[in-house]
CSV table of C-alpha atoms in Angstrom, one decimal:
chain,number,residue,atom,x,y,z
A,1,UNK,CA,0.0,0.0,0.0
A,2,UNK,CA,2.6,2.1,0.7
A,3,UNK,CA,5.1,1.8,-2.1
A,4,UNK,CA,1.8,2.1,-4.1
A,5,UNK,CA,0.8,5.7,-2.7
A,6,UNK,CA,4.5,6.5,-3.2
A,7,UNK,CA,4.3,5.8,-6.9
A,8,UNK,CA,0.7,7.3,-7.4
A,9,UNK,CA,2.1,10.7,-5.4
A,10,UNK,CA,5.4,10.5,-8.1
A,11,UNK,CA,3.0,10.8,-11.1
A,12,UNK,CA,1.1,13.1,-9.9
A,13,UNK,CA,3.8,15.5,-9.4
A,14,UNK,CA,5.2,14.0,-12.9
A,15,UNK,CA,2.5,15.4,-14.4
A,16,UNK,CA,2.1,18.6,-12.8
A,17,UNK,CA,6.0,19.3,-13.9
A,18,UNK,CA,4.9,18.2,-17.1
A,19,UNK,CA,2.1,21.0,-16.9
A,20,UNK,CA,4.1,23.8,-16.9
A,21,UNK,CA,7.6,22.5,-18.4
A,22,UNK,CA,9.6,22.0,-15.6
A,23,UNK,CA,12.2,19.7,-15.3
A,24,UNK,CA,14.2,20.2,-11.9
A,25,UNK,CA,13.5,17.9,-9.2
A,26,UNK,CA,10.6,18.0,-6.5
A,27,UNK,CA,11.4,16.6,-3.1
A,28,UNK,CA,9.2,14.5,-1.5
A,29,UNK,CA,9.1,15.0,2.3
A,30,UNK,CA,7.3,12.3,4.3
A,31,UNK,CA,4.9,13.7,7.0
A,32,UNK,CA,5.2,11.4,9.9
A,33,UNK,CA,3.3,12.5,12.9
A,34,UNK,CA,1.7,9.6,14.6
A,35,UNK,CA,3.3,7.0,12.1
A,36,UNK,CA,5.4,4.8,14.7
A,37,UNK,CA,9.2,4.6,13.8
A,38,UNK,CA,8.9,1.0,12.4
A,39,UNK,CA,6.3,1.9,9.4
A,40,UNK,CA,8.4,5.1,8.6
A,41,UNK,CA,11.0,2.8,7.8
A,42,UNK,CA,9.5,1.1,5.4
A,43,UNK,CA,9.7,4.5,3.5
A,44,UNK,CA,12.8,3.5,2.5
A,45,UNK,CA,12.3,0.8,0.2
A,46,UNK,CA,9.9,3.7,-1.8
A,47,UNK,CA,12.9,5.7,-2.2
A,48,UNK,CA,11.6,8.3,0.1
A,49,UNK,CA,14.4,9.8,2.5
A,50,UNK,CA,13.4,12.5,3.7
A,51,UNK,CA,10.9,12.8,6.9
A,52,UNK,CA,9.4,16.1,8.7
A,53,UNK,CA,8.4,15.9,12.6
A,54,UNK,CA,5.4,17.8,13.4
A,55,UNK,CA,6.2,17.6,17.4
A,56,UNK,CA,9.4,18.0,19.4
A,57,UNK,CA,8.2,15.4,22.0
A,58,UNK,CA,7.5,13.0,18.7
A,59,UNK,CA,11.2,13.6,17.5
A,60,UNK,CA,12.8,12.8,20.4
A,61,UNK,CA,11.0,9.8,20.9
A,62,UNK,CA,11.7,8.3,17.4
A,63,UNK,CA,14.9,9.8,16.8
A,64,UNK,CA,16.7,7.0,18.5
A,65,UNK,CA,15.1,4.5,15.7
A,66,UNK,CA,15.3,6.6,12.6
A,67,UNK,CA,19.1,8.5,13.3
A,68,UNK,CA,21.2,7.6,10.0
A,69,UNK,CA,18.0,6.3,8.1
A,70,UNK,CA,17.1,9.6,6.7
A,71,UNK,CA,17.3,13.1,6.3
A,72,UNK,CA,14.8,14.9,9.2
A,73,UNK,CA,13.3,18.0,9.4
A,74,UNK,CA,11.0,19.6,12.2
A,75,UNK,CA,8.4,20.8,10.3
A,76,UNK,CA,6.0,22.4,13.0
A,77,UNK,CA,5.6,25.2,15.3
A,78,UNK,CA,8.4,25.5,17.4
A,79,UNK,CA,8.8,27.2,20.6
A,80,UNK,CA,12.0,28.8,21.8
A,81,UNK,CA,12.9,26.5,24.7
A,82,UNK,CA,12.2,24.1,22.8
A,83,UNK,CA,15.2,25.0,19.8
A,84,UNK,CA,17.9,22.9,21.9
A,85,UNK,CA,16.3,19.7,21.9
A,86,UNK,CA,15.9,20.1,18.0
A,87,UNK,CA,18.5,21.4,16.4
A,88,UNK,CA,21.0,18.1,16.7
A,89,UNK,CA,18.5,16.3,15.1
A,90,UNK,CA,17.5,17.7,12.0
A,91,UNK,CA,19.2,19.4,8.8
A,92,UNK,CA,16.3,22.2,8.6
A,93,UNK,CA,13.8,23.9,10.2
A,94,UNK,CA,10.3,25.2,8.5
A,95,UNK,CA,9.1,27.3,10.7
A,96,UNK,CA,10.7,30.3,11.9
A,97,UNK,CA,8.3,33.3,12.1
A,98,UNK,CA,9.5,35.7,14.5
A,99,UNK,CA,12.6,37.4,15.8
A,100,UNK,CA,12.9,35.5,19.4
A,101,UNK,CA,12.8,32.0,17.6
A,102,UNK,CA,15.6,33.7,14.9
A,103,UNK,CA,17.7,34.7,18.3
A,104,UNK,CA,17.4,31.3,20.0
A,105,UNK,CA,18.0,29.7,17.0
A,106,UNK,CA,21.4,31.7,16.2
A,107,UNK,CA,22.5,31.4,19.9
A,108,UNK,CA,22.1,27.5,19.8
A,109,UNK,CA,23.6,26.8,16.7
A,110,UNK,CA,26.8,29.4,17.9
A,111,UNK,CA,27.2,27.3,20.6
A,112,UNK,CA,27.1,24.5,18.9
A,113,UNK,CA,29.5,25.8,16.1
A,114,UNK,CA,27.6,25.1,13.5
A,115,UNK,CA,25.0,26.8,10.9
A,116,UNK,CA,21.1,26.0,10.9
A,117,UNK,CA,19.5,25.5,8.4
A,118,UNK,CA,15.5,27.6,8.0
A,119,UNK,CA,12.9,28.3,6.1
A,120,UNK,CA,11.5,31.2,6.7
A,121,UNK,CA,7.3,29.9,7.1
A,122,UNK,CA,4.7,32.9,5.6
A,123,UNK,CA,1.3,33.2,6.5
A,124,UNK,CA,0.1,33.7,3.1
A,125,UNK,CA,-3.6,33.7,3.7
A,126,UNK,CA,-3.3,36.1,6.5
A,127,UNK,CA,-5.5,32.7,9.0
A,128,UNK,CA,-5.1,33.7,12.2
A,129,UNK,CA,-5.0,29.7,13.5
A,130,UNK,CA,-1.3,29.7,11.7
A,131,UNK,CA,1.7,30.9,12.3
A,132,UNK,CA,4.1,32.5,10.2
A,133,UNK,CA,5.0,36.0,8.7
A,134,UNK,CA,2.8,37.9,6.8
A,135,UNK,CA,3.6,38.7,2.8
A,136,UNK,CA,4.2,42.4,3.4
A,137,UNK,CA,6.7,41.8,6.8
A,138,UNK,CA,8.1,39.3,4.7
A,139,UNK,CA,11.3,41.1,3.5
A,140,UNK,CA,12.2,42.3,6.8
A,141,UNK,CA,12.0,39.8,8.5
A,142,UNK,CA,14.2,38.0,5.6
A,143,UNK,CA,16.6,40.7,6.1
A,144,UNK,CA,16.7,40.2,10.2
A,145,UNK,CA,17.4,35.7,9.7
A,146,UNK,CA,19.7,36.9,6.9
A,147,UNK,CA,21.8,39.1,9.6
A,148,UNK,CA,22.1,36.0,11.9
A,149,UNK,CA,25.9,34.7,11.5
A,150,UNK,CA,24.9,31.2,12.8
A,151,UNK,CA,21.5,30.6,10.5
A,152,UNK,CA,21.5,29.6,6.6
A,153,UNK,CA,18.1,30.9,5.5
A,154,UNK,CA,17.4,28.2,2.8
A,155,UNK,CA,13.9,29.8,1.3
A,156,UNK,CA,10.5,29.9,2.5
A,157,UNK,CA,7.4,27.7,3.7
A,158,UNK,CA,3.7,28.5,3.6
A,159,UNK,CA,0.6,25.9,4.2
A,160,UNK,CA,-1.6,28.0,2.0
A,161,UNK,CA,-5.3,28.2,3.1
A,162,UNK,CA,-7.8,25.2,1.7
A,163,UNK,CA,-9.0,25.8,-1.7
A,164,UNK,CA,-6.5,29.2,-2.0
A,165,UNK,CA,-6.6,30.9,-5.4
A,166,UNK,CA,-3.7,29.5,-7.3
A,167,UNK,CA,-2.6,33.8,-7.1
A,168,UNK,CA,-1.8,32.8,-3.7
A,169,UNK,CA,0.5,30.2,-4.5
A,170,UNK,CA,2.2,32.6,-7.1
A,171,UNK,CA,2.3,35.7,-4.5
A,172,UNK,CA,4.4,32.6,-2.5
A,173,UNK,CA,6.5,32.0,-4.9
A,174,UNK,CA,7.1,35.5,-6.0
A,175,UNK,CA,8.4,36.4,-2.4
A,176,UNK,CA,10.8,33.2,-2.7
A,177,UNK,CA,12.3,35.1,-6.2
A,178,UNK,CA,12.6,38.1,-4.1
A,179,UNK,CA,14.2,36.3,-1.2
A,180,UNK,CA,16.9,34.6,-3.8
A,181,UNK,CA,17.5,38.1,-5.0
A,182,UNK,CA,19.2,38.7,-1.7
A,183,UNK,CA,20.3,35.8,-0.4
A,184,UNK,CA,21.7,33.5,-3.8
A,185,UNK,CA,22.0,30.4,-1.4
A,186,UNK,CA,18.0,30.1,-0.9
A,187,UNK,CA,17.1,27.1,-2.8
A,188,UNK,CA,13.8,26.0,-1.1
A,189,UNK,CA,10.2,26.6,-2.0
A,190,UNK,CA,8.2,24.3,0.2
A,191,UNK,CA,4.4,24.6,-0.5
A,192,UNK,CA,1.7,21.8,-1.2
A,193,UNK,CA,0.8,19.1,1.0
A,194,UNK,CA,-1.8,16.1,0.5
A,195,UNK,CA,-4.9,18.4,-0.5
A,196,UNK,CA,-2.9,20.5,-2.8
A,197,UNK,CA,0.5,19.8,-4.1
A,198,UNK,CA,0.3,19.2,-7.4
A,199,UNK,CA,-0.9,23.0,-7.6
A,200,UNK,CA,1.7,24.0,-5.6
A,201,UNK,CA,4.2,21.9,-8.1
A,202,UNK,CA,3.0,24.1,-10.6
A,203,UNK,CA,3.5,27.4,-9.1
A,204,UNK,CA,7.4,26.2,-8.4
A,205,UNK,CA,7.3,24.3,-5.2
A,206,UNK,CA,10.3,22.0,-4.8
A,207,UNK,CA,9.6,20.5,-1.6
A,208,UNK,CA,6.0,19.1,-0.7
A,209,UNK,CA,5.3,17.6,2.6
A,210,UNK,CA,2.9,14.5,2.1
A,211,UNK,CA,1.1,12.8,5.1
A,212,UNK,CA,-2.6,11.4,4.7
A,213,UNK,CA,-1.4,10.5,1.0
A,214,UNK,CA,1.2,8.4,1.9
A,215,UNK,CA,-0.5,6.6,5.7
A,216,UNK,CA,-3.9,7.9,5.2
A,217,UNK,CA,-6.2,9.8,7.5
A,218,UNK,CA,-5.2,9.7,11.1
A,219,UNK,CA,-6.2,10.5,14.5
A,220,UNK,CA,-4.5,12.8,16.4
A,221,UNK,CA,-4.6,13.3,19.9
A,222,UNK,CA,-5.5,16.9,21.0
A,223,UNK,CA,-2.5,19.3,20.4
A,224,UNK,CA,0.1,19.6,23.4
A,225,UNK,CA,2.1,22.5,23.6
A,226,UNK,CA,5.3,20.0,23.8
């Protein structure tokens, strides 16, 4: 079932590159909140290796299991006394939105001597239920992460509204080519998720974030603030 969703996800985005001529790659990143560590490895014989954690407590948990299997992200809302137990297990971050996560972010990977990698996430539909940074902060805030010595801003995030005008996708990606225009190093656009990613494909997303395709619907607990 798996390996089947993987394959019907792959032409899907096939034939949304197909759509509009492009011929660069499109990353497939495996949503994996809930899914227990021994299905997500199975992953791997679909060719996917690259995994997003919703929850720090989640991460930690599974990270034991999964280290050295694959590439991970944290791919939710994440707090700032929360940046230390993240940022040794993951290659990116989607979701900085504010200057205080920015700081923490910088001070932890100084510490640790090394550069972390962000996405900078934008609140494209203006929903207040979401984080992120509005379209017309955008720039400023780009310039703020960009002043940080110890973060590599690697392009932007949004989780556009359901059933968004495909102009909101393109105002996304727009901001992305304004972001590169600063900082040549950005090489992420991560939009489009089960509902909506082969529309997101089309407006130039490079990196979709798949969940209920791939494991179907699930049940989640109530949200903890962990």
């Amino acid at each position: 079932m798996l390996a089947d969703n993987v394959c019907k996800i792959r032409e899907k985005v096939e034939r949304a590159c197909a759509s509009t001529g492009r011929q660069d790659e499109v990353r497939i990143l495996a949503a994996v909140k809930t899914v227990p560590p021994e299905k997500i490895i199975g992953l791997r014989e679909c060719g996917i290796d690259l995994i997003g954690e919703n929850r720090v407590q989640e991460l930690v948990e599974k990270y034991p299991a999964l280290k050295g299997k694959f590439e991970m992200h944290f791919i939710g809302a994440l707090q700032t006394n929360k940046v230390s137990k993240v940022l040794d297990k993951v290659t990116l971050i989607h979701s900085l939105d504010r200057a205080s996560l920015a700081d923490e972010i910088d001070r932890h990977a100084r510490a640790a001597g090394k550069r972390a990698g962000v996405l900078i996430e934008i609140n494209a539909g203006g929903e207040l239920s979401k984080s992120g940074v509005s379209p017309d902060g955008f720039m400023g805030f780009a310039e703020y992460a960009l002043s940080k010595q110890n973060l590599s801003v690697r392009g932007v995030m949004s989780v556009l509204p359901i059933g968004a005008p495909e102009g909101m996708y393109e105002n996304v990606r727009e901001l992305y080519e304004k972001l590169r225009s600063v900082c040549p190093q950005a090489d992420i656009l991560s939009m489009g998720m089960s509902g909506d990613f082969e529309t997101a494909v089309k407006h130039g997303s490079n990196l979709i974030r798949i969940g209920s395709a791939l494991f179907g619907k699930r049940i989640y607990e109530v949200e903890k603030n962990v």
